[in-house]
Tab-separated table of C-alpha atoms in Angstrom:
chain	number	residue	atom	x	y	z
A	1	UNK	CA	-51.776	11.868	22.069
A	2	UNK	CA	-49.868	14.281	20.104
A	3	UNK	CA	-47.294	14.644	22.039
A	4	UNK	CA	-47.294	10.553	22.115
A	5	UNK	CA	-46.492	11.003	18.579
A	6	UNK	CA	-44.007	13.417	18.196
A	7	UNK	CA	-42.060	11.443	21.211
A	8	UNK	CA	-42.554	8.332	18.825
A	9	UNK	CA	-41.142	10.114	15.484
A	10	UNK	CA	-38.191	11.525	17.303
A	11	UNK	CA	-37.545	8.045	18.354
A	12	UNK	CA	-37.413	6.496	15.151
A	13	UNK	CA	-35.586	9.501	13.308
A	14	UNK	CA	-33.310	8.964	16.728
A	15	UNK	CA	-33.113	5.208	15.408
A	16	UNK	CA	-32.381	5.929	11.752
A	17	UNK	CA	-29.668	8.618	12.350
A	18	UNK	CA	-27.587	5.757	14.478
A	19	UNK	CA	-27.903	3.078	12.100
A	20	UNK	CA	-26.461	5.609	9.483
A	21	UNK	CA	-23.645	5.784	11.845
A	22	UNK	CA	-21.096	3.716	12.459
A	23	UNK	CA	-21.017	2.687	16.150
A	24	UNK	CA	-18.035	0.203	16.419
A	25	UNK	CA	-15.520	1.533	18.929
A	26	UNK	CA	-12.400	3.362	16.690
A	27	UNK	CA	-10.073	1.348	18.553
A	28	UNK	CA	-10.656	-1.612	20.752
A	29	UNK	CA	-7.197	-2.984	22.965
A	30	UNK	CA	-8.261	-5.663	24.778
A	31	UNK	CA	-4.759	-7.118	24.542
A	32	UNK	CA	-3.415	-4.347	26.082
A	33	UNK	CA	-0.557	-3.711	23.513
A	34	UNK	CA	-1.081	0.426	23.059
A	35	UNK	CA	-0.587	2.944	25.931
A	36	UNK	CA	-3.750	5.671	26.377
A	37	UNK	CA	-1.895	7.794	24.829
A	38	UNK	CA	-1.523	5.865	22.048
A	39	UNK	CA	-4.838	5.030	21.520
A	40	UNK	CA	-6.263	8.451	21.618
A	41	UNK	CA	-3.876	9.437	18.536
A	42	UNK	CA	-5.368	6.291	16.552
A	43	UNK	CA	-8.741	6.774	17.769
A	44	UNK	CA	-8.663	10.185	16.049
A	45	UNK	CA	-7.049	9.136	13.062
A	46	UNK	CA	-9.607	6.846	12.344
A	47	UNK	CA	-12.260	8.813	13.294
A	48	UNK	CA	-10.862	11.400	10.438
A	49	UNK	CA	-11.058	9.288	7.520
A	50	UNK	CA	-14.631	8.467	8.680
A	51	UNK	CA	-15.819	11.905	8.414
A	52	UNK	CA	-13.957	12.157	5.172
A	53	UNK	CA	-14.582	9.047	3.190
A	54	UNK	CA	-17.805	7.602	4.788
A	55	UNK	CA	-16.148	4.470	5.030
A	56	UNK	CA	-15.855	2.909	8.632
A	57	UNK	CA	-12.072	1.935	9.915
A	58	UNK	CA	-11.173	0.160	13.294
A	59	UNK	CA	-8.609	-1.901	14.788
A	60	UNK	CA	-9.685	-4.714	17.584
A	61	UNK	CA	-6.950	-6.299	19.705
A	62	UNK	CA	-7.561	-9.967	21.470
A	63	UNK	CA	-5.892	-12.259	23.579
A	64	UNK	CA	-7.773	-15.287	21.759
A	65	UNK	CA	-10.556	-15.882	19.082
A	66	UNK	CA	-12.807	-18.024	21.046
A	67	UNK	CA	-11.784	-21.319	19.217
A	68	UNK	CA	-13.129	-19.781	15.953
A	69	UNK	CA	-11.068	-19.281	12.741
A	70	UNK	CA	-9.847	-15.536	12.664
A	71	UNK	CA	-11.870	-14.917	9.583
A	72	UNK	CA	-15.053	-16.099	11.041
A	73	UNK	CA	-14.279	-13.672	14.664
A	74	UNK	CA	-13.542	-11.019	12.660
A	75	UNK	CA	-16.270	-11.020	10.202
A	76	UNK	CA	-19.078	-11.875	13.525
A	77	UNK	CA	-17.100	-8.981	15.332
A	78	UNK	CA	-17.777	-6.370	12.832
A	79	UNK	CA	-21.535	-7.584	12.486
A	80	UNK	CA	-22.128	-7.339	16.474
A	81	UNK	CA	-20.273	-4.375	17.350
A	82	UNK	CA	-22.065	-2.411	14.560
A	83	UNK	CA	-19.120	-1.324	12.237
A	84	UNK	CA	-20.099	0.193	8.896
A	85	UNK	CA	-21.266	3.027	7.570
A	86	UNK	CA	-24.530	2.989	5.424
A	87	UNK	CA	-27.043	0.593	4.492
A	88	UNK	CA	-24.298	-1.728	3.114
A	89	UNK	CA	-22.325	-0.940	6.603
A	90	UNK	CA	-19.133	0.050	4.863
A	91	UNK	CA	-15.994	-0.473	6.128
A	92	UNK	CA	-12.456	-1.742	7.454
A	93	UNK	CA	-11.994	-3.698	10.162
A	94	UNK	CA	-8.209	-4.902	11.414
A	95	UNK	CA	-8.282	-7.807	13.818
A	96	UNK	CA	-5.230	-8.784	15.845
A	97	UNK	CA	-5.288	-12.746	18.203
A	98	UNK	CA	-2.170	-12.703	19.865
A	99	UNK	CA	-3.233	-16.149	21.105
A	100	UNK	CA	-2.739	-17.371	17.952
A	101	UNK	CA	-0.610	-14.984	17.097
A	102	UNK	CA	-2.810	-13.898	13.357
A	103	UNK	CA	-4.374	-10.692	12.308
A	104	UNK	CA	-7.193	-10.220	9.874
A	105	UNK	CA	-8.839	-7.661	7.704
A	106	UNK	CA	-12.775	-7.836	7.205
A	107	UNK	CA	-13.462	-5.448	4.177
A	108	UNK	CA	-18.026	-4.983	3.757
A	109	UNK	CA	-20.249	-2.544	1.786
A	110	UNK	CA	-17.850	-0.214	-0.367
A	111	UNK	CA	-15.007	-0.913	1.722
A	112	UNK	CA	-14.977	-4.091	-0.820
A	113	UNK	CA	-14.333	-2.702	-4.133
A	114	UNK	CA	-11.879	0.544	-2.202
A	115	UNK	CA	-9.986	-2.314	-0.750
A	116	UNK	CA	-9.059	-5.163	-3.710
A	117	UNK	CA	-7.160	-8.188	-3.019
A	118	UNK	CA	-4.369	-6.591	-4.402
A	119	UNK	CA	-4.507	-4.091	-1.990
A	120	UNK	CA	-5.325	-6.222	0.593
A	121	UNK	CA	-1.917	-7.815	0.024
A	122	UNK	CA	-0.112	-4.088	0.144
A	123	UNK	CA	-1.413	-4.007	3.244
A	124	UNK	CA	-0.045	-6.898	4.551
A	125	UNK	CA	3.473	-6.495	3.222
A	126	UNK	CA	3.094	-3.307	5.081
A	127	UNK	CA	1.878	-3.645	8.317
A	128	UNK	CA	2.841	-7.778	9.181
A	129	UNK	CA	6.669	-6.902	8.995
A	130	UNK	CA	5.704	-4.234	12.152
A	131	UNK	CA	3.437	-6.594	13.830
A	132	UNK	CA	6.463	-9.436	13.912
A	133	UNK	CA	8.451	-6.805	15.761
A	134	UNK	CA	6.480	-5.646	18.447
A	135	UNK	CA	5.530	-2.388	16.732
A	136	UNK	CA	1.676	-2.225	17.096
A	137	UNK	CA	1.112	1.185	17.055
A	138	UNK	CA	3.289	1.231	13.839
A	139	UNK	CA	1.477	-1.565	12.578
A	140	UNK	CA	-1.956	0.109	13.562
A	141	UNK	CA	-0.938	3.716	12.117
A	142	UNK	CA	0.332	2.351	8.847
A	143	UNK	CA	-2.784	0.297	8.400
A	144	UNK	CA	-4.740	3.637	8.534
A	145	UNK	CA	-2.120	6.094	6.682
A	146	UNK	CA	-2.438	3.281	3.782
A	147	UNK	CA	-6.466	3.243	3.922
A	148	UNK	CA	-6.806	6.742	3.851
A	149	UNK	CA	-4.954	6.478	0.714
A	150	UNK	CA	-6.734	3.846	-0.949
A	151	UNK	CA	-10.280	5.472	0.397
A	152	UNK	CA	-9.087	8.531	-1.373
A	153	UNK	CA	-7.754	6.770	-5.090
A	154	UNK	CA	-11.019	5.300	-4.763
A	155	UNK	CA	-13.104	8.159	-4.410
A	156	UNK	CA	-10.803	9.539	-7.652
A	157	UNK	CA	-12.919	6.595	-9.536
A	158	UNK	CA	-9.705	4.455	-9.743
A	159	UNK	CA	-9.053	2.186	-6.475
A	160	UNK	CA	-6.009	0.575	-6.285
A	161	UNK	CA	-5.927	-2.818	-8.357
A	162	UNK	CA	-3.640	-4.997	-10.807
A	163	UNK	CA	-4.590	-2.665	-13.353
A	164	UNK	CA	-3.475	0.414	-11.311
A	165	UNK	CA	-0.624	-0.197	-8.610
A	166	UNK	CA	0.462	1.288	-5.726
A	167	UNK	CA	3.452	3.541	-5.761
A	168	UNK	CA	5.591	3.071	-2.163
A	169	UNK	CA	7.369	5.866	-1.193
A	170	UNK	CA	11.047	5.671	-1.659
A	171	UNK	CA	12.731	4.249	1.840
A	172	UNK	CA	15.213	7.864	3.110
A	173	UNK	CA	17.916	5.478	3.198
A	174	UNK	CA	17.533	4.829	-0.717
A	175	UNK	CA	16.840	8.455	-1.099
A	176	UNK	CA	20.175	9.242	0.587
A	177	UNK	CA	22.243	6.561	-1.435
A	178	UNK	CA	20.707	7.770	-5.125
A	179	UNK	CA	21.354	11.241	-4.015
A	180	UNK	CA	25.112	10.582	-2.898
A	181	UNK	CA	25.555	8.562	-6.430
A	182	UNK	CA	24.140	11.578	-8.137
A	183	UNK	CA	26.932	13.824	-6.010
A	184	UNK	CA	29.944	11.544	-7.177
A	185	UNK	CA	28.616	11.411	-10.652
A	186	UNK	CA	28.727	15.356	-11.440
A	187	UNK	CA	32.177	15.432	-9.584
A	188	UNK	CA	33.652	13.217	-11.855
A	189	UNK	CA	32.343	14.878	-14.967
A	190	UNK	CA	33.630	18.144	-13.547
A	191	UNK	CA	37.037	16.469	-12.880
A	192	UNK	CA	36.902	15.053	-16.682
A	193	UNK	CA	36.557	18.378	-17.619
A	194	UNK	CA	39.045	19.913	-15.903
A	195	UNK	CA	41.617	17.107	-16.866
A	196	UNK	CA	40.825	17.109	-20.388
A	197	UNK	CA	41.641	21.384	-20.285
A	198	UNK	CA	45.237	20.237	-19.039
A	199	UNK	CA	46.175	17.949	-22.171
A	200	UNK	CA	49.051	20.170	-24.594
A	201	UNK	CA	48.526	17.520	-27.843
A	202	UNK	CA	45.911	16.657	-29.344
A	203	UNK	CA	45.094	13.480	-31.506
A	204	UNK	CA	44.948	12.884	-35.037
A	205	UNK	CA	41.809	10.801	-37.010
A	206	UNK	CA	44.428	9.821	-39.289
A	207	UNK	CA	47.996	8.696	-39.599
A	208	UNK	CA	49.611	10.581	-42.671
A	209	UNK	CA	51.482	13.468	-40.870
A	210	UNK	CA	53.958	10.739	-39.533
A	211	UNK	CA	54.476	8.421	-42.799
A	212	UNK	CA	57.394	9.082	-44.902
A	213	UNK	CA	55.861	9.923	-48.758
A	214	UNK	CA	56.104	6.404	-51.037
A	215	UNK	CA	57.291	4.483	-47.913
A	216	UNK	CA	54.294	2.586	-47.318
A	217	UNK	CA	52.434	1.121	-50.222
A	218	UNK	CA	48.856	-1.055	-50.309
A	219	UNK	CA	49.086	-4.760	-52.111
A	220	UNK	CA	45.935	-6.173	-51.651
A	221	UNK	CA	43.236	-5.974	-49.086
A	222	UNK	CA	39.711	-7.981	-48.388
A	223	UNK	CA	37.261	-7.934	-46.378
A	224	UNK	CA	36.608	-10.960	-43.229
A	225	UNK	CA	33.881	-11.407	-41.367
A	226	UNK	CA	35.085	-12.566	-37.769
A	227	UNK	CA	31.627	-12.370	-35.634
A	228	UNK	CA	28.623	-11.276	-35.200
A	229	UNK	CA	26.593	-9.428	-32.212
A	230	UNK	CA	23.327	-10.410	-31.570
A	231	UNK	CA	20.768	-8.502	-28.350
A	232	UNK	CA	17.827	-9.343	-27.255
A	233	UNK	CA	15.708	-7.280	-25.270
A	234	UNK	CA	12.338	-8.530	-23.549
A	235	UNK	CA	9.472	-6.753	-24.561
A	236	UNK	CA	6.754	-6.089	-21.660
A	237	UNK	CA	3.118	-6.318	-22.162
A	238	UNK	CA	0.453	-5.036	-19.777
A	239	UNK	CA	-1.312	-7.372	-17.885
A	240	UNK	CA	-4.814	-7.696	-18.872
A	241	UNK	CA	-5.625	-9.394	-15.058
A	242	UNK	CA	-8.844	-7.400	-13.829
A	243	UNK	CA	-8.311	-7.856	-10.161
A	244	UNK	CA	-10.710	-7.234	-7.947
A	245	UNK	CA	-11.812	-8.607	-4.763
A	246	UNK	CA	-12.842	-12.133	-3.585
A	247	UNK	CA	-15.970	-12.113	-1.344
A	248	UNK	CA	-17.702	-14.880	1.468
A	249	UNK	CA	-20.795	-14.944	2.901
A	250	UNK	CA	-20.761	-14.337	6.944
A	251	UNK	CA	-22.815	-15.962	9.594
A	252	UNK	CA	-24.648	-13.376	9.286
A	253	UNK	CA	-25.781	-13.612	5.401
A	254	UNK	CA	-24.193	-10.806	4.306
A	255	UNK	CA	-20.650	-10.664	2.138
A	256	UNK	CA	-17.388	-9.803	2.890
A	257	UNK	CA	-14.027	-9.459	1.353
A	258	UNK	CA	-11.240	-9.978	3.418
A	259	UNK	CA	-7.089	-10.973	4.101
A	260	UNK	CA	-5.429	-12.623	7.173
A	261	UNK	CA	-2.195	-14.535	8.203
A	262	UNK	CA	0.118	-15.236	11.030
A	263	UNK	CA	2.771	-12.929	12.304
């Protein structure tokens, strides 16, 4: 009987310790659009920001969506496969139908207020243009390179939002093109420099060294007003918009935040 018991309470602690788990599978390619290799890098990268953020991340590829709406097959797929981390089941969850050629992302539990609609839509901006081209792996690393940085502001106590934007790194190719303006820039003042060292005469503020004494004389003079300048500049205010994220209910009666489109 005792040993009944301790069987039975190592079952249930066995129970517990998965539920605080995620379980949903890292990656999932059933479209076959990554190589093994591929996966394996993504699968760890994911796994990572798990272990550091307690916040559950995974990317599912489909051929189809079952005749549901994308939303709906992405929120049921997160449900049945067990993502989340918690008892809210935290987490991210990045669908891709190329049936119907649209991806999704199914934000639950914290995962809702680290991932804002605005950030939702960084996301996309990010990730779609790679998904148009053929990129997925790009697509799929980007998507988790930018949620390990919005799991991290977040954990800071300020997740991305209208009220605190995200900074994109300056493309190399702008990089290169501020750097070579910079270049020409201090070459030309050097060049001013060096010219302005080779003028012999100077200038005079005034013109009385080269007028003859009592050969020019002042009659009258006035004052006209001929225009007048006026500039405007436009004064910018700080937007006052909270943000936030925009939540449905799911089949399954829970809430979930979420962002999807076509590619």
């Amino acid at each position: 009987m005792r040993k009944f018991k301790i069987l039975l309470l190592f079952l249930l602690l066995l129970g517990f310790g998965r539920t605080a788990l995620a379980q949903g599978e890292p990656v999932t390619d059933q479209a076959n659009l990554l190589t093994e290799a591929q996966e394996e890098r993504l699968t760890e990268q994911f796994q990572s920001l798990r272990e550091e953020y307690g916040c559950d991340i995974g990317v599912v590829t489909v051929n189809s969506c079952q005749g549901k709406r994308i939303q709906d097959f992405t929120d049921d797929y997160y449900y049945q496969q067990g993502y989340g981390v918690g008892e809210d089941r935290s987490g991210v969850l990045l669908v891709v139908s190329m049936g119907e050629r649209e991806w999704y992302i199914s934000t639950r539990g914290e995962a809702i207020r680290i991932f804002t609609d605005y950030g939702l839509g960084i996301l996309e901006e990010e990730i779609v243009p790679f998904l148009s081209e053929g990129e997925y792996e790009k697509a799929f690393e980007t998507f988790g390179e930018l949620s390990g940085e919005f799991m991290a502001e977040a954990a800071a106590g300020h997740p991305y939002d209208t009220n605190h934007t995200y900074d994109r790194p300056m493309p190399l190719w702008l990089r290169a093109v501020i750097y070579l303006a910079a270049g020409l820039v201090l070459a030309g003042i050097v060049l001013a420099v060096l010219f302005g060292q080779l003028k012999s005469v100077g200038y005079a503020k005034r013109a009385h060294p080269y007028i003859r004494e009592g050969s020019f004389q002042v009659t009258g003079a006035r004052d006209l007003f001929l225009y007048r300048t006026v500039t405007s500049r436009k004064i910018e205010r700080e937007s006052r918009d909270g943000g936030g994220s925009s939540t449905h209910r799911t089949s399954d009666g829970g809430r979930a935040g979420g962002r999807g489109g076509s590619f």
